[in-house]
PDB file of C-alpha atoms in Angstrom:
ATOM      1  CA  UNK A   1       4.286  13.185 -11.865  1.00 57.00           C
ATOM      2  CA  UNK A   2       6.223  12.002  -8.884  1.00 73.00           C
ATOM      3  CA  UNK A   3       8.897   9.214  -8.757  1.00 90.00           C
ATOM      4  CA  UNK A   4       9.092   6.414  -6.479  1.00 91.00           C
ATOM      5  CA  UNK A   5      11.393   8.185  -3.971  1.00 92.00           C
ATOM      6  CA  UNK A   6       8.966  10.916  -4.310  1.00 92.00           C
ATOM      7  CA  UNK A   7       6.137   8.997  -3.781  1.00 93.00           C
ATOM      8  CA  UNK A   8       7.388   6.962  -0.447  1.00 95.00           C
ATOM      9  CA  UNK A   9       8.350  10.431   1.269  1.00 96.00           C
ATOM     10  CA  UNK A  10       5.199  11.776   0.626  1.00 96.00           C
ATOM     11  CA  UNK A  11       3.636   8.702   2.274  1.00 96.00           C
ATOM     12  CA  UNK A  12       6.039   9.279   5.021  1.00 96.00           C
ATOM     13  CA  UNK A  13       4.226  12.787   5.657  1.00 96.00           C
ATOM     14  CA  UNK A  14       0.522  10.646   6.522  1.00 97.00           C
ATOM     15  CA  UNK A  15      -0.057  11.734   9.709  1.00 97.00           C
ATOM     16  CA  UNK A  16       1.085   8.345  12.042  1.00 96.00           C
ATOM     17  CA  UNK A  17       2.975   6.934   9.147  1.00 97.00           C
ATOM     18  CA  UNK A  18       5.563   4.325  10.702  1.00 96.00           C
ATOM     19  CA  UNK A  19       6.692   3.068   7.233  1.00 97.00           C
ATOM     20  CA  UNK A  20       6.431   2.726   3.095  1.00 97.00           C
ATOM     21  CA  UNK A  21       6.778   0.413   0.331  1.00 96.00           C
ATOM     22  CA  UNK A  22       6.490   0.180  -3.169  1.00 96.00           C
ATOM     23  CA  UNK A  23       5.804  -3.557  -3.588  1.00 96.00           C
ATOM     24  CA  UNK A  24       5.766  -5.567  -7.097  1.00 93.00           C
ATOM     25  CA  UNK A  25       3.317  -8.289  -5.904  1.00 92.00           C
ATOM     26  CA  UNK A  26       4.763 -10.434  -9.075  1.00 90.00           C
ATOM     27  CA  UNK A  27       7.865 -10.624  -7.168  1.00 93.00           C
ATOM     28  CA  UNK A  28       6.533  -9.816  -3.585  1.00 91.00           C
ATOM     29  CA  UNK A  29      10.074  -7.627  -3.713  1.00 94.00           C
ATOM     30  CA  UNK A  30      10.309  -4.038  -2.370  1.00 94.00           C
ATOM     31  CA  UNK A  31      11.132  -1.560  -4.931  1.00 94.00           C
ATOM     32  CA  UNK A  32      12.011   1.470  -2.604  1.00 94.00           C
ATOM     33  CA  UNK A  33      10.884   1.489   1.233  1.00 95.00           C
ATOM     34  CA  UNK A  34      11.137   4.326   3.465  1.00 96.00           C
ATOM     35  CA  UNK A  35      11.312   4.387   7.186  1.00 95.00           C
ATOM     36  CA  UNK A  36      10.043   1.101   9.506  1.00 90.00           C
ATOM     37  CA  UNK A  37      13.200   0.261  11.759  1.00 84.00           C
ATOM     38  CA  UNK A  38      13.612  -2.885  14.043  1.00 83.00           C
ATOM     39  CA  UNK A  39       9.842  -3.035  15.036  1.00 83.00           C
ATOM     40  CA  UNK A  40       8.721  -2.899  11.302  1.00 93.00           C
ATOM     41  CA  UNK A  41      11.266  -5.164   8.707  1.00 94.00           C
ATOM     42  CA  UNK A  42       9.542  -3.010   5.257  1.00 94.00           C
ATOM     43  CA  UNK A  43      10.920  -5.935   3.083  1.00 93.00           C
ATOM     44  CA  UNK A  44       9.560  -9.057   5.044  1.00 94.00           C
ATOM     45  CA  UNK A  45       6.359  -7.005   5.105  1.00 94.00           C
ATOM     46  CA  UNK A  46       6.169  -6.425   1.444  1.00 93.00           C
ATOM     47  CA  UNK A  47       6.721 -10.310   0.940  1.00 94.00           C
ATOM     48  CA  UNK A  48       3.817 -10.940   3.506  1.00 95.00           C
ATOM     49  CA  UNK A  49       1.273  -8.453   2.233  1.00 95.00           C
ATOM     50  CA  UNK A  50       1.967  -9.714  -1.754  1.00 95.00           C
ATOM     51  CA  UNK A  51       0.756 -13.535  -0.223  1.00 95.00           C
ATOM     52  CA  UNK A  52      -2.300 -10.638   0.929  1.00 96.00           C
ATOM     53  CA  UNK A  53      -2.658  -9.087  -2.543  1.00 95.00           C
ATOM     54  CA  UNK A  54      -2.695 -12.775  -4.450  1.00 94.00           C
ATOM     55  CA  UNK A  55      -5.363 -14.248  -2.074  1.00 95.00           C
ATOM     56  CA  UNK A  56      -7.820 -11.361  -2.227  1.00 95.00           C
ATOM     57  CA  UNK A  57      -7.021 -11.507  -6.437  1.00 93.00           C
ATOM     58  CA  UNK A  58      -7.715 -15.320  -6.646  1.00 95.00           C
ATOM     59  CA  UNK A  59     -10.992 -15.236  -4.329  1.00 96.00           C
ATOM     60  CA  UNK A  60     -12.227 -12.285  -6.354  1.00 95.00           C
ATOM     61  CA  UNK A  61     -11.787 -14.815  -9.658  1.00 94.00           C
ATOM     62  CA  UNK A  62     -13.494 -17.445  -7.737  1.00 96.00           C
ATOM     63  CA  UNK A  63     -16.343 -15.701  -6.918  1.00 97.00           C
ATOM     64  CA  UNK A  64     -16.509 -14.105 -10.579  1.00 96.00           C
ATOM     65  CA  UNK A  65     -16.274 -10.438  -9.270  1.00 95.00           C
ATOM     66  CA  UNK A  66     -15.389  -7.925 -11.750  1.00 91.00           C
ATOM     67  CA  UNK A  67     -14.117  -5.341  -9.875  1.00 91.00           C
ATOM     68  CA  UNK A  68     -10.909  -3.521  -9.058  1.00 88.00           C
ATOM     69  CA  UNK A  69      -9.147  -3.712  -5.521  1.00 91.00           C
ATOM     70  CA  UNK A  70      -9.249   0.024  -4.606  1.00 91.00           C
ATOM     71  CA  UNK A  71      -7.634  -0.659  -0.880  1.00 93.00           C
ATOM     72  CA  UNK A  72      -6.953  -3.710   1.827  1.00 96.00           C
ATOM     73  CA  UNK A  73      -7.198  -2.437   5.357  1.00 96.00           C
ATOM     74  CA  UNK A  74      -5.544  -4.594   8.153  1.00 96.00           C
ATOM     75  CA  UNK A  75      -6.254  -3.399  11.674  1.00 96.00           C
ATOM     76  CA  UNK A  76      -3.916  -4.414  14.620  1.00 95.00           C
ATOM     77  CA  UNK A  77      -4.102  -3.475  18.043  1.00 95.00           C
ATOM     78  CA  UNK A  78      -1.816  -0.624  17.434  1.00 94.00           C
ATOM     79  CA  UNK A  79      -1.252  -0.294  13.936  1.00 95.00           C
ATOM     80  CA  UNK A  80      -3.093  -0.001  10.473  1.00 96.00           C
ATOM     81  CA  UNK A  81      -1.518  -1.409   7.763  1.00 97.00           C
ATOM     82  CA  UNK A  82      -2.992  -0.342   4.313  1.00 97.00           C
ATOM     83  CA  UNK A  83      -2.249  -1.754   0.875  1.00 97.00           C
ATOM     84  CA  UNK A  84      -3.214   0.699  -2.463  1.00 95.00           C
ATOM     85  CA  UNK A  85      -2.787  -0.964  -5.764  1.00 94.00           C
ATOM     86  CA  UNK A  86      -1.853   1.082  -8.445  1.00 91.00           C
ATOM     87  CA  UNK A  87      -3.813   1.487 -11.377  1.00 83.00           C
ATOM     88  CA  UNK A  88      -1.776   4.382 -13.169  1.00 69.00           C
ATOM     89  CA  UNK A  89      -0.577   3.021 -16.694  1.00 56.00           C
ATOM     90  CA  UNK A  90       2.483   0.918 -16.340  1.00 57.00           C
ATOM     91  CA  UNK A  91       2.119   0.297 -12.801  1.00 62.00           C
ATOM     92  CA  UNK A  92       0.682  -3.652 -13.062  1.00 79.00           C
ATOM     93  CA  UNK A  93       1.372  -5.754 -10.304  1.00 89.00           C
ATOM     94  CA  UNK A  94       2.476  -3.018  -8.029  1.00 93.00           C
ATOM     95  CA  UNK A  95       1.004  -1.716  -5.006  1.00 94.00           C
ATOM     96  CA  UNK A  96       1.800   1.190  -2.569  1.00 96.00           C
ATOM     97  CA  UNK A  97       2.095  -0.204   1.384  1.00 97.00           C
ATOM     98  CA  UNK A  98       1.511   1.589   4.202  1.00 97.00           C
ATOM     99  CA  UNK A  99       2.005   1.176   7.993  1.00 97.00           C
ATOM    100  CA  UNK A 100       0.319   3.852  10.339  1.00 97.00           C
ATOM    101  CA  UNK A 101       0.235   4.388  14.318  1.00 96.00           C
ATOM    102  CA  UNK A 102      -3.181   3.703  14.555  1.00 94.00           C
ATOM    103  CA  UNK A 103      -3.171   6.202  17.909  1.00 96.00           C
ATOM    104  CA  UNK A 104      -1.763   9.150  15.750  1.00 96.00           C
ATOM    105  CA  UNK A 105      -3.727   8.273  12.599  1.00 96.00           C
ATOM    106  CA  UNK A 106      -6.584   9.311  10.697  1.00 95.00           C
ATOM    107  CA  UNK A 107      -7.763   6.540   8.637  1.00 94.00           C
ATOM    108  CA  UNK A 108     -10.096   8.308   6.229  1.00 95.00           C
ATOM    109  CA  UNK A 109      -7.476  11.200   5.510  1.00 96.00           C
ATOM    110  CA  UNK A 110      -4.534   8.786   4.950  1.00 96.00           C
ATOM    111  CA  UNK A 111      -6.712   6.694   2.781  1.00 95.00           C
ATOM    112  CA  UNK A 112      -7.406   9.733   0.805  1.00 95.00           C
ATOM    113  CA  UNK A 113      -3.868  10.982   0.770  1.00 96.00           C
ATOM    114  CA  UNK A 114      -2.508   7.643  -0.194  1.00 94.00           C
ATOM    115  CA  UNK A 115      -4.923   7.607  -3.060  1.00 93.00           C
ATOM    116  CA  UNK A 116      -3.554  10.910  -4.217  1.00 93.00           C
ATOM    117  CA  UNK A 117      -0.370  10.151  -3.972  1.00 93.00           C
ATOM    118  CA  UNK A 118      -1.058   6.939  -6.169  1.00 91.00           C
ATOM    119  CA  UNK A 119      -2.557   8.840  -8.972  1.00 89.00           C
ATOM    120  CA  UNK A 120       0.250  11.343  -9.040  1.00 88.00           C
ATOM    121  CA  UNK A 121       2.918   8.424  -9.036  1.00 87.00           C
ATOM    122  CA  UNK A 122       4.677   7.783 -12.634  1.00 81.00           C
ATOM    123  CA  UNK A 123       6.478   4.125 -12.052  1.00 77.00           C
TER     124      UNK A 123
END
């Protein structure tokens, strides 16, 4: 089982990866980040993608759907930003965030790496 540090540096190994977050959408606080920099501010992001996670949540319990968010995809003109809630035991109200160079990326691979990555993560 990896840790959060563990998980975020493995994230940071996603082909195009720009940045990382472990985000408690309860909160909309990041619990570890890795990389970003002046183009990409991890913790403003992590406070913008919970207002994301909540949305998608309360239209899904408008609509009566009984299903689990596996993924959100957000495509820019240069970037993919991806959001993975966990499901592992114990992990409620997180999610895993990731920001990807859209010209360096491959979106199926880091979708299935990040989804690896989640089931391997012990919060």
């Amino acid at each position: 089982m990896a840790n959060t540090e563990t998980a975020l540096k493995e994230s940071m190994t996603i082909e195009g990866a720009i940045g990382a977050a472990l985000v408690d959408y309860t909160s909309g606080m990041a619990l570890g980040t890795i990389g970003g920099g002046k183009e990409l501010d991890l913790n403003m992001a992590a406070a913008g993608n919970t207002d994301v996670v909540r949305a998608k949540l309360r239209t899904m319990e408008m609509l009566g759907l009984k299903e689990d968010i596996e993924d959100i995809l957000i495509t820019l003109g240069s970037q993919y930003h991806m959001i993975r809630l966990l499901k592992s035991r114990g992990s409620n109200g997180l999610f895993l965030y990731l920001a990807l160079d859209n010209k360096r990326a491959n979106l199926a691979m880091a979708r299935h790496q990040l989804k690896k990555i989640e089931a391997e993560l012990d919060v």
